[in-house]
Amino acid sequence: MSQPARGDSDDIGGMASTPPPPSSSTSNQPFDVAPATVVTLTKEQYDALVKNQRPAQAQEDDAISMRHLLPPVKLRVIGEGGRVDGGEKVTHGDCVVFLRLCGALVLYESVVLLLAEHDLSVVRDPANWGDVIRSGQQDTWGGPAHDEFDSLLNEYEVFEVIDSCELPAGEILLRSGWVFRTKRNQHGDIIDRKARLVAHGCAQRPGIDFEQNYAPVVKFTSIRALIALAAANGYHVHQADVNKAYLHGKLDKPLYMRVPQGIGMPGKILRLSKSIYGLRQAGTIWNAEIDSTLRSLGYVPTRSDICIYRREHDGHSHYIALHVDDLLLVGPSTAEIDRVLDALELAYGIKRLGPAEYILGIQVKRGHNGSITLSQERYLRDILARFQFADAKPASVPMQPGVVLDFENSSATPEDRTRYLQAIGSLMYAAVGTRPDLAFVVSYLARFSQQPGPEHWTAIKHVLRYIKGTLDLGLTYRKTNQPLHGYSDANWGACLTTSRSTMGYAFILSGAAIAWCSKREHRVAKSTTDAEYLSLSYASGDAIHLSELLSELGAPVPGPVVLYGDNQGSLALAQHPTNHQGSRHVRISEHYVRERVAEKEIEVRYIATGDMFADIFTKALGPKPFIFHRTNLGLRGAVV
């Protein structure tokens, strides 16, 4: 028997049936439900439905939660009278709206969709202008398309219309396209329709039509560090986003693009002088544009994170964090924040969002005592709804101690693997965002992504049950007297497959973690001391980075960064340049921590194992130690 493929995505730093529904006016439906009613079926109800039996009473559900339960399966559309309209790839949102508007019957992972009284084109946004023509929706989408074209031509001056004979020799003519989106409210009612003109940048030639296509974004760690400083100093935290950011960047050479379908300009082409969505260099150009503007306002990017900008004014520091077109403005003076926003409004047009409430999908709550809590409650609720665990019984820990998983009996189908990966990916965003308590279990379960079995799904379900009971947990930053400090730990030989150790560390500032990691070490450790020393070396890299970042932000760490460990042997190796029999195997690069200690940039200290908060990143713990370590990482309940 061949060895199953193993995933190595272990660095962090029930197949329930779905739906629905409604009824159809056709005589083929197996049961009657009022038109346009959205219902959720249990697995038993679904099985009965497949067998053409009337299921037990199904519970009505809101369309928003249904969005997360419907898979993007291949469906065959059958109209009234049994006419087959052809296969359509239907997305989550399409299915939700289709259910609400059409009263259709959708069977999970089947190829049946019984139409009530509408055509699929009513609910699925056109993929291109050809879809608009085929569905006869020129009147519906023609207006938004012309509005977009006129805006880019006259307001943003992105391009000019020229004769096709003016295309220079050697230049390629890029195809153009449309992205259509229907905006709906929480009830599924249409509130607006938007069309966005895009270029097909896949045809661009590297080195000819563009040079660079890289654009940086701010790191999560940097955002948490800024929030920690804001909480410690009582700073204001505001946010804004730039309208149609990519349209403001100027191209270094003209590009040429076809007039999009639906505009009706035969014999004409477009000469682009500014960037447009879809170009390979669009992100790079916009980043250079906004960087230039922020510098002109007196803000300078830090070396530690070039998407964090700082300006010193009247003895105080002000900061801007940049993530594409989203800006987070932090500082003591609202007048300075308004000055920046006024300048950006004049240059680009922006949305002023006021005091920050969401940063990249992360909720921001300010307490009456000045504390700031970052959480992902809404995001996690969506995960529970998607995997049908909204009503699950809560668990006290994400993984029971003593649980050991392997690749035995791992015979997942491609569909099983896809859904397992979806679960891991969803949980990982929380684990790297605001939930260090999930870092170990997500890292551990990610190792089995290529070949998950029933026991791995059981472990995923347990994590979801834990999330159900801890939705309100968030990282709470507050004013404290303790400078940046860290904790490092390792679990020797924890991986039964590779015999590699599991290591973890965290750094605390303003009462909560701003950086953490849980991962398997890159090689087999020969002893507990060896495993702990490797973890110290990894952690020291983050310690230096964070120390330099804080110094650039005007909040230097007073003295060396204190890094706690609970293994005396590894601490001795870090403090003394010994080269005896027991440490000859340690690679030169792994002595990084020793050099940093010698340079007095890091100070390693012993701490008792019971107080080693990084233990939460190396193994599954029981409720008492787990909650103790979780609390000391700054994870607390709803802020008041």
XYZ file of C-alpha atoms in Angstrom:
640
model
C 0.000 0.000 0.000
C 1.381 3.399 -0.915
C 2.059 5.931 1.784
C -0.546 8.727 1.759
C 0.631 12.202 0.922
C 1.430 14.307 3.929
C 0.881 18.010 4.282
C 3.502 20.168 5.961
C 1.399 23.279 6.455
C 1.953 23.301 10.193
C 3.267 26.802 10.764
C 0.809 29.190 12.441
C 2.054 32.805 13.229
C -19.528 16.898 10.021
C -20.036 16.677 6.515
C -23.584 17.734 7.117
C -26.009 17.848 4.328
C -27.066 21.173 3.021
C -30.090 22.435 1.744
C -32.761 23.625 1.234
C -35.875 24.397 0.213
C -38.410 25.823 -1.134
C -40.935 24.716 -3.331
C -41.388 24.539 -7.026
C -44.450 24.859 -9.149
C -43.484 21.755 -11.096
C -45.145 18.476 -10.292
C -41.830 16.676 -9.805
C -41.060 18.111 -6.380
C -41.083 15.541 -3.559
C -42.785 17.834 -1.013
C -44.595 21.135 -0.819
C -43.146 24.296 0.672
C -44.341 27.841 0.133
C -42.494 29.583 -2.735
C -39.352 31.580 -1.900
C -39.040 30.043 1.576
C -35.505 29.193 2.655
C -35.243 26.144 4.891
C -32.367 24.191 6.384
C -32.432 20.404 6.275
C -30.755 18.060 8.704
C -28.936 15.040 7.303
C -31.916 12.832 8.111
C -34.261 15.235 6.348
C -31.949 15.382 3.356
C -31.738 11.581 3.142
C -35.526 11.392 3.201
C -35.701 14.043 0.498
C -33.344 12.102 -1.758
C -35.553 9.038 -1.348
C -38.505 11.106 -2.570
C -40.130 11.113 0.852
C -41.638 14.031 2.704
C -39.057 15.069 5.359
C -39.799 16.107 8.880
C -40.529 19.753 9.551
C -37.582 21.876 8.421
C -36.552 25.033 10.157
C -36.715 28.348 8.335
C -33.369 30.084 8.223
C -31.994 33.448 7.245
C -30.503 33.728 3.772
C -27.264 35.172 5.110
C -26.401 32.027 7.070
C -27.511 29.886 4.141
C -24.776 31.517 2.079
C -22.195 29.596 4.109
C -23.932 26.244 3.843
C -24.411 25.958 0.113
C -21.496 24.413 -1.791
C -20.438 25.646 -5.245
C -21.608 22.431 -6.901
C -22.306 21.761 -10.572
C -26.041 21.977 -11.092
C -28.255 21.209 -14.060
C -31.093 23.637 -14.576
C -34.443 22.132 -15.567
C -37.140 24.595 -16.510
C -40.885 24.178 -16.449
C -42.025 21.360 -18.663
C -38.738 19.530 -18.180
C -36.741 21.662 -20.632
C -33.001 21.381 -19.933
C -31.345 24.788 -20.059
C -27.788 23.494 -19.636
C -25.152 23.268 -16.928
C -24.317 26.299 -14.831
C -21.640 26.821 -12.202
C -23.563 28.344 -9.319
C -21.850 30.100 -6.408
C -22.927 30.244 -2.765
C -24.487 33.658 -3.211
C -26.227 32.632 -6.437
C -27.874 29.709 -4.678
C -29.032 31.855 -1.782
C -30.609 34.492 -3.982
C -31.990 31.832 -6.309
C -33.755 30.219 -3.388
C -35.250 33.473 -2.194
C -36.395 34.735 -5.589
C -37.277 31.563 -7.404
C -38.483 29.165 -4.750
C -36.263 26.432 -6.154
C -35.424 22.972 -4.910
C -31.683 22.314 -4.581
C -30.311 18.905 -3.643
C -26.864 18.870 -2.061
C -24.203 17.527 -4.440
C -26.833 16.471 -6.974
C -27.420 17.694 -10.511
C -31.035 18.676 -10.012
C -32.448 22.155 -9.697
C -36.194 22.480 -10.237
C -37.202 25.909 -11.447
C -40.357 27.548 -10.135
C -41.205 30.515 -12.299
C -38.013 32.428 -13.047
C -34.939 31.917 -15.187
C -31.497 31.486 -13.611
C -30.371 34.706 -15.298
C -32.598 36.631 -12.890
C -30.406 35.728 -9.938
C -26.911 35.090 -11.297
C -24.801 38.131 -12.114
C -23.567 37.973 -15.727
C -20.030 36.652 -16.081
C -19.423 38.834 -19.143
C -21.242 40.931 -21.719
C -22.142 37.806 -23.658
C -24.172 36.675 -20.652
C -25.943 40.028 -20.668
C -26.901 39.549 -24.325
C -27.997 35.928 -23.910
C -30.205 36.783 -20.949
C -31.657 39.876 -22.601
C -30.517 42.150 -19.767
C -29.025 44.979 -21.830
C -31.390 47.473 -20.199
C -30.459 46.189 -16.734
C -26.672 46.293 -17.089
C -26.186 48.776 -19.923
C -26.652 51.761 -17.617
C -24.073 50.697 -14.984
C -21.609 49.788 -17.766
C -21.887 53.194 -19.450
C -21.641 54.965 -16.074
C -18.394 53.133 -15.345
C -16.951 53.820 -18.789
C -17.833 57.530 -18.636
C -16.395 57.824 -15.123
C -13.048 56.322 -16.160
C -12.929 58.434 -19.316
C -13.963 61.824 -17.957
C -13.673 61.830 -14.156
C -10.576 59.688 -13.574
C -9.048 60.241 -17.032
C -7.742 56.681 -17.080
C -7.786 56.447 -20.875
C -8.617 58.263 -24.066
C -10.465 56.929 -27.107
C -8.382 56.773 -30.301
C -8.690 55.258 -33.772
C -7.566 51.639 -33.983
C -5.110 52.596 -36.736
C -3.140 54.570 -34.136
C -1.969 51.409 -32.368
C 1.858 51.639 -32.470
C 3.826 48.839 -34.076
C 4.978 46.251 -31.559
C 2.262 47.082 -29.014
C -0.323 44.491 -28.033
C -4.011 45.240 -27.721
C -5.272 43.984 -24.368
C -8.730 42.550 -24.120
C -11.182 44.308 -21.834
C -13.951 42.829 -19.746
C -16.691 43.536 -17.264
C -17.259 42.451 -13.694
C -20.921 42.768 -12.774
C -22.174 42.761 -9.193
C -25.664 43.057 -7.758
C -25.748 44.595 -4.281
C -28.478 43.296 -1.996
C -29.566 43.999 1.548
C -29.872 41.397 4.277
C -33.320 40.436 2.950
C -32.042 39.665 -0.530
C -33.621 42.764 -2.059
C -31.660 44.516 -4.817
C -30.335 47.923 -3.745
C -27.845 48.637 -6.548
C -26.037 47.225 -9.567
C -22.386 47.931 -10.308
C -20.198 47.333 -13.350
C -16.399 47.481 -13.214
C -14.245 47.734 -16.333
C -11.145 45.545 -16.153
C -8.186 44.694 -18.355
C -7.153 41.133 -19.171
C -3.617 41.541 -17.861
C -2.727 37.895 -18.442
C -1.586 38.875 -21.956
C 0.942 41.429 -20.695
C 4.612 40.720 -21.427
C 7.079 40.860 -18.516
C 9.822 43.399 -19.099
C 7.872 45.043 -21.926
C 4.411 45.902 -20.653
C 5.344 45.855 -16.966
C 8.432 45.542 -14.776
C 7.202 44.825 -11.252
C 3.978 43.332 -9.944
C 4.734 43.134 -6.219
C 2.903 45.321 -3.715
C 3.449 45.050 0.058
C 0.721 45.038 2.703
C 0.961 45.693 6.421
C 1.703 42.697 8.656
C -0.767 41.506 11.282
C 1.991 41.774 13.884
C 2.520 45.446 13.053
C -1.197 46.201 13.376
C -1.325 44.539 16.787
C 1.788 46.457 17.875
C 0.142 49.735 16.828
C -3.049 48.868 18.693
C -0.995 47.958 21.774
C 0.725 51.365 21.659
C -2.628 53.093 21.150
C -4.104 51.376 24.205
C -1.042 52.130 26.326
C -1.021 55.826 25.393
C -4.705 56.575 24.882
C -4.242 57.294 21.168
C -7.088 57.749 18.714
C -7.533 54.979 16.134
C -9.357 55.966 12.937
C -9.730 54.331 9.549
C -10.490 55.268 5.962
C -10.362 53.728 2.513
C -9.547 55.231 -0.865
C -12.187 55.241 -3.586
C -11.162 53.222 -6.668
C -7.542 53.254 -5.543
C -6.001 51.503 -8.548
C -7.297 54.160 -10.950
C -5.066 56.846 -9.420
C -1.708 55.366 -10.396
C 0.012 56.644 -13.551
C 1.535 54.204 -16.052
C 5.180 54.733 -17.009
C 4.251 53.989 -20.650
C 0.923 53.909 -22.503
C -0.925 50.618 -22.839
C -3.676 49.851 -25.306
C -6.962 48.061 -24.732
C -10.050 47.164 -26.711
C -13.231 49.158 -26.163
C -15.395 46.933 -23.956
C -18.437 45.208 -25.367
C -21.647 47.100 -24.840
C -20.143 50.559 -25.363
C -20.458 50.552 -29.130
C -17.429 52.334 -30.606
C -16.465 50.447 -33.771
C -13.008 51.239 -35.108
C -11.878 52.688 -31.765
C -9.447 51.513 -29.080
C -8.406 52.860 -25.680
C -4.999 54.320 -24.832
C -4.378 53.897 -21.102
C -2.349 56.527 -19.266
C -3.361 55.387 -15.775
C -3.618 52.026 -14.125
C -6.808 50.002 -14.240
C -8.003 46.906 -12.435
C -6.635 43.751 -14.014
C -3.233 45.102 -15.059
C -0.317 43.098 -13.680
C 1.368 46.209 -12.284
C -1.776 47.848 -10.881
C -0.971 47.055 -7.245
C 2.656 48.131 -7.592
C 1.724 51.443 -9.208
C -0.905 52.248 -6.584
C 1.487 51.452 -3.755
C 4.094 53.795 -5.237
C 1.439 56.501 -5.653
C 0.103 56.365 -2.089
C 3.652 56.052 -0.725
C 4.609 59.291 -2.477
C 1.532 61.061 -1.118
C 2.104 59.932 2.467
C 5.748 60.995 2.285
C 4.665 64.437 1.041
C 2.533 64.705 4.182
C 5.588 64.113 6.355
C 5.160 60.381 6.973
C 8.120 58.045 6.558
C 7.863 54.238 6.235
C 9.640 52.142 8.830
C 12.334 49.683 7.799
C 10.733 46.944 9.886
C 7.450 47.213 7.973
C 7.332 49.519 4.969
C 3.537 49.699 5.232
C 3.770 51.382 8.643
C 4.381 55.139 8.344
C 5.384 57.509 11.150
C 5.433 61.278 11.529
C 6.901 63.125 14.496
C 4.920 66.299 15.239
C 5.080 68.578 18.292
C 6.915 65.913 20.240
C 4.325 63.239 19.486
C 4.262 60.384 17.000
C 1.447 59.702 14.559
C 1.166 56.522 12.513
C -0.504 55.217 9.376
C -0.863 51.513 8.558
C -1.515 50.763 4.885
C -3.218 47.673 3.465
C -3.774 48.292 -0.270
C -6.492 50.981 -0.132
C -7.352 50.680 3.578
C -5.692 53.090 5.998
C -5.474 52.912 9.779
C -4.528 56.235 11.380
C -3.222 56.215 14.962
C -2.115 59.117 17.114
C -2.852 61.533 19.964
C -4.259 64.358 17.817
C -7.509 64.192 15.864
C -6.437 67.447 14.197
C -3.446 65.664 12.640
C -5.638 62.751 11.591
C -8.078 65.184 9.964
C -5.202 66.963 8.201
C -4.134 63.706 6.579
C -7.687 62.734 5.658
C -8.345 66.158 4.137
C -5.252 65.812 1.955
C -6.214 62.293 0.871
C -9.753 63.445 0.137
C -8.399 66.174 -2.108
C -5.969 63.819 -3.871
C -8.145 60.749 -4.349
C -11.520 60.866 -2.696
C -11.904 58.701 0.394
C -14.455 57.205 2.736
C -13.958 58.492 6.279
C -14.967 55.634 8.523
C -14.285 57.393 11.824
C -13.043 55.508 14.901
C -11.947 52.058 13.795
C -14.499 49.301 14.164
C -13.169 46.718 11.698
C -9.596 46.196 10.535
C -9.301 43.564 7.797
C -12.395 41.854 9.164
C -11.196 42.119 12.766
C -13.532 43.832 15.216
C -12.102 46.702 17.268
C -13.778 47.581 20.563
C -12.661 50.313 22.932
C -13.380 49.880 26.637
C -14.353 52.626 29.053
C -10.949 52.239 30.714
C -9.131 52.924 27.429
C -8.407 49.282 26.635
C -8.715 48.063 23.049
C -9.914 44.562 22.200
C -9.368 42.859 18.852
C -11.697 39.951 18.123
C -13.188 37.972 15.246
C -16.548 37.036 16.708
C -18.541 37.736 13.559
C -16.041 35.856 11.391
C -16.132 32.851 13.729
C -19.938 32.860 13.781
C -19.849 32.637 10.007
C -17.528 29.622 10.246
C -19.901 27.883 12.654
C -22.834 28.579 10.338
C -20.914 27.376 7.305
C -20.112 24.029 8.915
C -23.489 23.786 10.694
C -22.140 24.107 14.226
C -24.046 27.233 15.255
C -26.035 25.198 17.783
C -23.260 22.819 18.830
C -22.517 21.972 22.450
C -19.477 24.039 23.560
C -16.170 22.380 24.487
C -13.769 23.749 27.111
C -10.567 23.194 25.099
C -9.886 23.003 21.340
C -8.308 19.527 21.622
C -8.446 17.007 24.424
C -5.052 16.156 25.940
C -3.760 12.765 24.881
C -5.352 12.839 21.423
C -2.867 11.447 18.896
C -3.636 11.483 15.183
C -1.852 9.727 12.332
C -2.379 8.766 8.696
C -3.922 5.365 9.418
C -7.392 4.873 7.915
C -7.015 8.103 5.948
C -8.939 7.450 2.764
C -10.527 10.791 2.020
C -12.260 11.496 -1.257
C -11.340 14.664 -3.186
C -14.530 16.252 -1.817
C -13.526 15.343 1.754
C -10.071 16.836 1.278
C -11.520 20.016 -0.176
C -13.880 20.509 2.733
C -11.145 19.710 5.253
C -8.891 22.297 3.614
C -11.731 24.805 3.720
C -12.096 24.231 7.447
C -8.352 24.520 8.085
C -8.067 27.663 5.979
C -11.017 29.282 7.727
C -9.633 28.492 11.173
C -6.123 29.587 10.219
C -7.217 33.170 9.565
C -8.510 33.344 13.132
C -5.397 31.627 14.512
C -3.071 34.216 12.938
C -5.396 37.161 13.567
C -6.668 37.342 17.134
C -6.844 33.787 18.492
C -3.452 32.439 19.582
C -5.364 29.799 21.564
C -6.141 28.131 18.211
C -2.579 28.235 16.876
C -1.448 24.790 18.062
C -4.529 22.814 17.101
C -4.792 24.425 13.652
C -1.091 23.878 12.997
C -1.387 20.262 14.142
C -4.493 19.443 12.103
C -3.044 21.139 9.011
C -0.440 18.356 8.833
C -3.169 15.960 7.685
C -4.657 18.213 5.003
C -3.732 15.980 2.067
C -5.270 12.810 3.480
C -7.732 13.456 6.318
C -9.693 10.617 7.822
C -12.761 10.366 10.085
C -10.707 11.002 13.224
C -9.346 14.217 11.752
C -12.866 15.420 11.008
C -13.808 14.573 14.577
C -10.942 16.773 15.754
C -12.124 19.622 13.505
C -15.608 19.319 14.979
C -14.157 19.546 18.486
C -12.379 22.783 17.532
C -15.678 24.180 16.253
C -17.360 23.238 19.525
C -14.615 25.070 21.420
C -15.124 28.146 19.242
C -18.863 27.986 19.931
C -18.178 28.523 23.629
C -15.501 31.212 23.201
C -16.895 33.478 20.483
C -16.428 36.631 22.540
C -12.734 36.072 23.275
C -10.388 38.756 22.003
C -6.935 40.185 22.604
C -7.329 43.017 25.102
C -4.554 45.623 25.168
C -4.321 48.073 28.048
C -1.886 50.389 29.780
C 0.725 48.387 31.723
C 4.183 48.994 33.135
C 5.730 45.868 31.609
C 7.773 46.291 28.409
C 7.872 43.833 25.521
C 8.775 40.321 26.713
C 8.441 36.800 25.370
C 8.009 33.123 26.243
C 9.520 30.167 24.385
C 8.812 26.453 24.806
C 9.118 23.121 22.985
C 7.648 19.618 23.177
C 10.456 17.192 22.361
C 9.767 14.595 19.638
C 6.027 15.280 19.647
C 5.412 14.344 15.993
C 5.059 10.555 15.751
C 5.475 10.630 11.976
C 8.731 12.602 11.782
C 9.983 12.582 15.415
C 10.401 16.336 15.140
C 9.567 18.541 18.097
C 6.794 21.101 18.319
C 7.856 24.586 19.351
C 5.999 27.761 20.174
C 6.538 31.260 21.441
C 4.672 34.490 22.120
C 5.561 38.125 22.773
C 3.459 40.283 25.068
C 2.989 44.054 24.944
C 0.374 46.156 26.731
C -1.035 43.072 28.419
C -1.664 40.872 25.366
C 0.167 38.947 22.663
C 1.268 40.880 19.584
C 3.181 37.967 17.995
C 3.077 34.189 18.369
C 4.023 30.992 16.595
C 3.314 27.268 16.779
C 5.157 24.925 14.422
C 7.211 21.788 14.030
C 10.929 22.357 14.223
C 12.853 21.988 10.970
C 14.943 19.026 12.153
C 14.918 16.228 14.709
C 16.206 17.389 18.086
C 18.578 15.060 19.948
C 17.324 16.068 23.389
C 14.884 18.255 25.262
C 17.623 20.854 25.632
C 18.238 20.779 21.886
C 14.526 21.238 21.121
C 14.207 24.127 23.584
C 17.355 25.781 22.211
C 15.952 25.649 18.680
C 12.775 27.315 19.911
C 14.790 30.057 21.622
C 16.650 30.700 18.383
C 13.410 31.021 16.396
C 11.882 33.280 19.038
C 14.940 35.521 19.182
C 14.428 36.433 15.527
C 10.968 37.808 16.289
C 12.283 39.469 19.440
C 14.800 41.498 17.446
C 12.249 42.361 14.758
C 9.697 43.582 17.307
C 12.326 45.524 19.231
C 13.422 47.313 16.055
C 9.813 48.000 15.037
C 8.989 49.550 18.402
C 12.159 51.648 18.290
C 11.171 52.975 14.866
C 7.723 53.748 16.234
C 9.283 55.874 18.966
C 8.607 53.365 21.745
C 11.948 51.587 22.255
C 12.261 48.652 24.624
C 14.195 49.769 27.729
C 17.145 47.377 27.746
C 17.286 43.888 26.220
C 14.101 42.001 25.376
C 13.480 39.437 28.119
C 12.814 35.955 26.723
C 11.635 33.328 29.217
C 12.378 29.611 28.952
C 11.728 26.666 31.276
C 14.747 24.510 30.374
C 17.954 25.315 32.231
C 20.159 23.503 29.715
C 18.954 25.540 26.745
C 19.313 28.781 28.707
C 22.894 27.844 29.587
C 23.661 27.188 25.909
C 22.291 30.611 25.033
C 24.299 32.380 27.735
C 27.661 30.635 27.469
C 29.743 29.881 24.317
C 30.314 26.227 25.190
C 31.312 23.729 22.500
C 31.176 20.375 24.165
C 30.110 16.907 23.039
C 26.418 17.514 23.735
C 26.088 20.575 21.508
C 28.386 19.836 18.551
C 25.420 18.963 16.334
C 23.844 22.420 16.687
C 24.145 24.304 13.406
C 25.782 27.703 13.262
C 22.539 29.441 12.280
C 20.878 28.032 15.380
C 23.311 29.965 17.603
C 21.587 33.214 16.624
C 20.099 33.525 20.104
C 23.562 33.182 21.684
C 24.889 36.074 19.606
C 21.907 38.268 20.479
C 22.417 37.501 24.175
C 26.120 38.341 23.883
C 25.194 41.656 22.219
C 22.798 42.346 25.134
C 19.839 42.641 22.776
C 18.111 39.661 24.405
C 18.188 38.452 27.988
C 17.096 34.859 28.614
C 15.549 34.053 31.981
C 14.237 30.917 33.635
C 10.561 30.530 34.468
C 8.807 27.568 36.089
C 7.024 25.216 33.700
C 3.662 25.975 35.292
C 4.069 29.636 34.357
C 5.321 28.974 30.830
C 2.496 30.511 28.791
C 4.014 29.267 25.505
C 3.148 25.710 26.576
C -0.228 26.353 24.934
C 1.542 26.312 21.527
C 3.278 22.941 21.929
C 0.629 20.431 23.003
C -3.021 19.891 23.870
C -3.680 20.878 27.481
C -6.443 20.241 29.983
C -8.957 22.982 30.820
C -7.215 24.413 33.900
C -3.710 25.027 32.460
C -5.132 25.904 29.053
C -7.399 28.654 30.372
C -4.606 29.929 32.640
C -2.182 30.309 29.730
C -4.893 31.656 27.423
C -5.762 34.402 29.888
C -2.125 35.369 30.344
C -1.804 35.767 26.573
C -4.399 38.540 26.886
C -7.445 36.649 25.607
C -10.484 37.844 27.488
C -14.239 37.998 27.064
C -16.455 40.833 25.872
C -15.074 44.275 26.676
C -17.172 46.777 28.619
